[in-house]
């Protein structure tokens, strides 16, 4: 049985969960939530298995796979199912990997920077840090809006779905995508309607108030 170490509120954990749910791949969830002392062994495993103690981590027998994108690549190769996680066409696959990098490096990275500014500031963040991250987030939105005007995404659920869904879900809480970016807004809505994604949204709901210091909006 596959094991996935992660947290139900974590965007990167969602990346792996969406791939697993979409293909109906059986797995055991190893929760790292710090509120429950019973998770101490799971936390200790993550601390050792990843160079920066980050999750998700997939364990398949004697194999340990770290980094969400690598987990999806591993699942596509070893546990294929109805969801085409990595497009069969090599050029489409290269494009899916490129867009995955955009969501990780320029969307969710800036969301994380805002969240970290709140945590480090004890609820009163460094405004220049928040402003800089929001500016970069808006630049990523605008780039994606233009890109979506001339490109087609691979069919859902792919690597792109797995990274775009949590990234856009949380990013909109930090900075509204807004009506001026209709393609990106439509993509967010389309992603949230997918069963694999809505399951992640619902399972994360109980953590909203405690684990999103900028304040979770009363929607979604
Ligand atoms: N590059 C990693 C990033 C994973 C990541 O940042 N995970 C966050 C949760 S969303 C985490 O482990 N945070 C806890 C920590 O940094 O100690 C990946 O793609 O899997």
GROMACS .gro file of C-alpha atoms and ligand atoms in nm:
model
  240
    1UNK     CA    1   0.000   0.000   0.000
    2UNK     CA    2   0.131   0.344  -0.094
    3UNK     CA    3   0.174   0.591   0.191
    4UNK     CA    4   0.146   0.968   0.154
    5UNK     CA    5   0.289   1.191   0.425
    6UNK     CA    6   0.135   1.535   0.429
    7UNK     CA    7  -0.118   1.777   0.569
    8UNK     CA    8  -0.474   1.826   0.445
    9UNK     CA    9  -0.438   2.206   0.436
   10UNK     CA   10  -0.106   2.200   0.249
   11UNK     CA   11  -0.114   2.310  -0.114
   12UNK     CA   12   0.174   2.082  -0.208
   13UNK     CA   13   0.003   1.787  -0.038
   14UNK     CA   14  -0.303   1.865  -0.251
   15UNK     CA   15  -0.087   1.827  -0.562
   16UNK     CA   16  -0.023   1.463  -0.476
   17UNK     CA   17  -0.372   1.400  -0.335
   18UNK     CA   18  -0.543   1.524  -0.653
   19UNK     CA   19  -0.338   1.280  -0.862
   20UNK     CA   20  -0.414   0.991  -0.625
   21UNK     CA   21  -0.787   1.071  -0.600
   22UNK     CA   22  -0.828   1.124  -0.976
   23UNK     CA   23  -0.695   0.777  -1.050
   24UNK     CA   24  -0.859   0.608  -0.754
   25UNK     CA   25  -0.514   0.494  -0.638
   26UNK     CA   26  -0.533   0.333  -0.292
   27UNK     CA   27  -0.301   0.484  -0.032
   28UNK     CA   28  -0.269   0.538   0.341
   29UNK     CA   29  -0.252   0.902   0.452
   30UNK     CA   30   0.017   0.978   0.710
   31UNK     CA   31  -0.088   1.302   0.875
   32UNK     CA   32   0.179   1.544   0.995
   33UNK     CA   33  -0.060   1.786   1.168
   34UNK     CA   34   0.122   1.912   1.476
   35UNK     CA   35  -0.193   1.947   1.685
   36UNK     CA   36  -0.211   1.569   1.731
   37UNK     CA   37   0.077   1.413   1.928
   38UNK     CA   38  -0.004   1.082   1.759
   39UNK     CA   39   0.153   1.226   1.443
   40UNK     CA   40   0.499   1.266   1.597
   41UNK     CA   41   0.640   0.962   1.417
   42UNK     CA   42   0.508   1.091   1.083
   43UNK     CA   43   0.670   1.430   1.146
   44UNK     CA   44   0.998   1.264   1.239
   45UNK     CA   45   0.988   1.060   0.919
   46UNK     CA   46   0.937   1.374   0.707
   47UNK     CA   47   1.215   1.559   0.889
   48UNK     CA   48   1.458   1.282   0.795
   49UNK     CA   49   1.332   1.193   0.449
   50UNK     CA   50   1.335   1.543   0.291
   51UNK     CA   51   1.642   1.771   0.283
   52UNK     CA   52   1.431   2.061   0.412
   53UNK     CA   53   1.178   1.857   0.610
   54UNK     CA   54   0.902   1.935   0.360
   55UNK     CA   55   0.600   1.737   0.251
   56UNK     CA   56   0.432   1.565   0.067
   57UNK     CA   57   0.638   1.248   0.063
   58UNK     CA   58   0.529   0.928  -0.106
   59UNK     CA   59   0.650   0.589   0.016
   60UNK     CA   60   0.613   0.285  -0.205
   61UNK     CA   61   0.766  -0.014  -0.030
   62UNK     CA   62   1.140   0.055  -0.017
   63UNK     CA   63   1.113   0.366  -0.236
   64UNK     CA   64   1.073   0.717  -0.097
   65UNK     CA   65   0.976   0.992  -0.340
   66UNK     CA   66   0.999   1.355  -0.236
   67UNK     CA   67   0.880   1.672  -0.414
   68UNK     CA   68   0.521   1.691  -0.534
   69UNK     CA   69   0.601   1.708  -0.905
   70UNK     CA   70   0.827   1.403  -0.880
   71UNK     CA   71   0.551   1.219  -0.692
   72UNK     CA   72   0.310   1.288  -0.978
   73UNK     CA   73   0.568   1.173  -1.234
   74UNK     CA   74   0.619   0.855  -1.027
   75UNK     CA   75   0.244   0.789  -1.003
   76UNK     CA   76   0.202   0.844  -1.378
   77UNK     CA   77   0.469   0.582  -1.450
   78UNK     CA   78   0.389   0.325  -1.184
   79UNK     CA   79   0.020   0.367  -1.101
   80UNK     CA   80  -0.147   0.483  -1.424
   81UNK     CA   81  -0.522   0.526  -1.431
   82UNK     CA   82  -0.793   0.716  -1.614
   83UNK     CA   83  -0.640   1.058  -1.540
   84UNK     CA   84  -0.357   1.139  -1.785
   85UNK     CA   85  -0.121   1.286  -1.528
   86UNK     CA   86   0.157   1.338  -1.783
   87UNK     CA   87   0.045   1.390  -2.145
   88UNK     CA   88   0.153   1.107  -2.377
   89UNK     CA   89   0.279   1.348  -2.641
   90UNK     CA   90   0.635   1.456  -2.542
   91UNK     CA   91   0.585   1.815  -2.651
   92UNK     CA   92   0.261   1.841  -2.455
   93UNK     CA   93   0.439   1.680  -2.159
   94UNK     CA   94   0.716   1.941  -2.178
   95UNK     CA   95   0.453   2.215  -2.183
   96UNK     CA   96   0.272   2.061  -1.883
   97UNK     CA   97   0.601   2.058  -1.691
   98UNK     CA   98   0.666   2.419  -1.786
   99UNK     CA   99   0.328   2.535  -1.658
  100UNK     CA  100   0.370   2.327  -1.342
  101UNK     CA  101   0.688   2.529  -1.274
  102UNK     CA  102   0.499   2.855  -1.330
  103UNK     CA  103   0.235   2.765  -1.070
  104UNK     CA  104   0.494   2.646  -0.817
  105UNK     CA  105   0.755   2.916  -0.862
  106UNK     CA  106   0.549   3.226  -0.937
  107UNK     CA  107   0.200   3.164  -0.797
  108UNK     CA  108   0.211   2.951  -0.481
  109UNK     CA  109   0.563   3.072  -0.392
  110UNK     CA  110   0.430   3.427  -0.362
  111UNK     CA  111   0.126   3.309  -0.164
  112UNK     CA  112   0.365   3.133   0.074
  113UNK     CA  113   0.573   3.449   0.105
  114UNK     CA  114   0.269   3.648   0.217
  115UNK     CA  115   0.166   3.377   0.464
  116UNK     CA  116   0.523   3.361   0.602
  117UNK     CA  117   0.530   3.741   0.640
  118UNK     CA  118   0.221   3.714   0.864
  119UNK     CA  119   0.374   3.429   1.064
  120UNK     CA  120   0.710   3.605   1.110
  121UNK     CA  121   0.538   3.932   1.199
  122UNK     CA  122   0.312   3.765   1.456
  123UNK     CA  123   0.005   3.880   1.260
  124UNK     CA  124   0.156   4.217   1.166
  125UNK     CA  125   0.349   4.146   0.848
  126UNK     CA  126   0.625   4.347   0.689
  127UNK     CA  127   0.417   4.546   0.438
  128UNK     CA  128   0.697   4.575   0.183
  129UNK     CA  129   0.735   4.197   0.184
  130UNK     CA  130   0.360   4.150   0.138
  131UNK     CA  131   0.347   4.420  -0.131
  132UNK     CA  132   0.639   4.270  -0.323
  133UNK     CA  133   0.489   3.919  -0.317
  134UNK     CA  134   0.148   4.048  -0.427
  135UNK     CA  135   0.309   4.242  -0.714
  136UNK     CA  136   0.485   3.927  -0.833
  137UNK     CA  137   0.163   3.729  -0.794
  138UNK     CA  138  -0.026   3.977  -1.012
  139UNK     CA  139   0.253   3.955  -1.274
  140UNK     CA  140   0.210   3.576  -1.275
  141UNK     CA  141  -0.169   3.616  -1.310
  142UNK     CA  142  -0.122   3.847  -1.608
  143UNK     CA  143   0.130   3.614  -1.773
  144UNK     CA  144  -0.104   3.316  -1.727
  145UNK     CA  145  -0.404   3.513  -1.859
  146UNK     CA  146  -0.210   3.593  -2.177
  147UNK     CA  147  -0.075   3.238  -2.206
  148UNK     CA  148  -0.423   3.087  -2.170
  149UNK     CA  149  -0.537   3.308  -2.458
  150UNK     CA  150  -0.313   3.126  -2.705
  151UNK     CA  151  -0.256   2.781  -2.553
  152UNK     CA  152  -0.470   2.487  -2.453
  153UNK     CA  153  -0.409   2.307  -2.128
  154UNK     CA  154  -0.372   1.927  -2.124
  155UNK     CA  155  -0.692   1.741  -2.035
  156UNK     CA  156  -0.781   1.721  -1.666
  157UNK     CA  157  -0.655   1.568  -1.442
  158UNK     CA  158  -0.291   1.627  -1.538
  159UNK     CA  159   0.021   1.756  -1.367
  160UNK     CA  160  -0.108   2.104  -1.452
  161UNK     CA  161  -0.438   2.042  -1.275
  162UNK     CA  162  -0.251   1.917  -0.969
  163UNK     CA  163  -0.039   2.231  -0.939
  164UNK     CA  164  -0.288   2.487  -1.073
  165UNK     CA  165  -0.579   2.390  -0.847
  166UNK     CA  166  -0.420   2.448  -0.505
  167UNK     CA  167  -0.216   2.744  -0.635
  168UNK     CA  168  -0.516   2.930  -0.772
  169UNK     CA  169  -0.738   2.827  -0.480
  170UNK     CA  170  -0.512   2.989  -0.220
  171UNK     CA  171  -0.376   3.270  -0.443
  172UNK     CA  172  -0.723   3.415  -0.489
  173UNK     CA  173  -0.748   3.447  -0.110
  174UNK     CA  174  -0.436   3.665  -0.113
  175UNK     CA  175  -0.515   3.868  -0.426
  176UNK     CA  176  -0.842   3.834  -0.618
  177UNK     CA  177  -0.794   3.711  -0.974
  178UNK     CA  178  -1.080   3.942  -1.066
  179UNK     CA  179  -1.300   3.991  -1.372
  180UNK     CA  180  -1.011   4.150  -1.564
  181UNK     CA  181  -0.858   3.800  -1.596
  182UNK     CA  182  -1.156   3.598  -1.721
  183UNK     CA  183  -0.957   3.299  -1.849
  184UNK     CA  184  -0.771   3.250  -1.523
  185UNK     CA  185  -1.089   3.300  -1.320
  186UNK     CA  186  -1.271   3.045  -1.535
  187UNK     CA  187  -0.984   2.799  -1.495
  188UNK     CA  188  -1.001   2.833  -1.114
  189UNK     CA  189  -1.376   2.767  -1.116
  190UNK     CA  190  -1.335   2.470  -1.352
  191UNK     CA  191  -1.063   2.320  -1.131
  192UNK     CA  192  -1.262   2.363  -0.810
  193UNK     CA  193  -1.552   2.176  -0.970
  194UNK     CA  194  -1.342   1.863  -1.026
  195UNK     CA  195  -1.428   1.590  -0.769
  196UNK     CA  196  -1.061   1.526  -0.684
  197UNK     CA  197  -1.014   1.896  -0.610
  198UNK     CA  198  -1.339   1.958  -0.422
  199UNK     CA  199  -1.249   1.669  -0.194
  200UNK     CA  200  -0.926   1.848  -0.103
  201UNK     CA  201  -1.115   2.175  -0.046
  202UNK     CA  202  -1.364   2.007   0.189
  203UNK     CA  203  -1.102   1.810   0.383
  204UNK     CA  204  -0.899   2.129   0.436
  205UNK     CA  205  -1.198   2.338   0.549
  206UNK     CA  206  -1.160   2.268   0.926
  207UNK     CA  207  -0.807   2.416   0.921
  208UNK     CA  208  -0.892   2.748   0.755
  209UNK     CA  209  -0.921   2.966   1.061
  210UNK     CA  210  -0.607   2.842   1.233
  211UNK     CA  211  -0.370   2.784   0.941
  212UNK     CA  212  -0.419   3.086   0.716
  213UNK     CA  213  -0.291   3.387   0.910
  214UNK     CA  214  -0.382   3.649   0.643
  215UNK     CA  215  -0.743   3.540   0.706
  216UNK     CA  216  -0.949   3.297   0.501
  217UNK     CA  217  -1.236   3.471   0.321
  218UNK     CA  218  -1.591   3.356   0.376
  219UNK     CA  219  -1.630   3.191   0.036
  220UNK     CA  220  -1.516   2.886  -0.163
  221LIG     N1  221   0.934   2.189  -0.330
  221LIG     C1  222   0.845   2.115  -0.240
  221LIG     C2  223   0.770   2.216  -0.155
  221LIG     C3  224   0.689   2.147  -0.046
  221LIG     C4  225   0.642   2.245   0.060
  221LIG     O1  226   0.679   2.365   0.061
  221LIG     N2  227   0.563   2.193   0.152
  221LIG     C5  228   0.518   2.272   0.263
  221LIG     C6  229   0.368   2.247   0.287
  221LIG     S1  230   0.269   2.312   0.155
  221LIG     C7  231   0.591   2.229   0.387
  221LIG     O2  232   0.642   2.119   0.393
  221LIG     N3  233   0.594   2.315   0.489
  221LIG     C8  234   0.653   2.280   0.614
  221LIG     C9  235   0.793   2.325   0.628
  221LIG     O3  236   0.847   2.391   0.538
  221LIG     O4  237   0.851   2.295   0.732
  221LIG    C10  238   0.751   2.027  -0.323
  221LIG     O5  239   0.731   2.058  -0.441
  221LIG     O6  240   0.702   1.927  -0.272
   0.00000   0.00000   0.00000
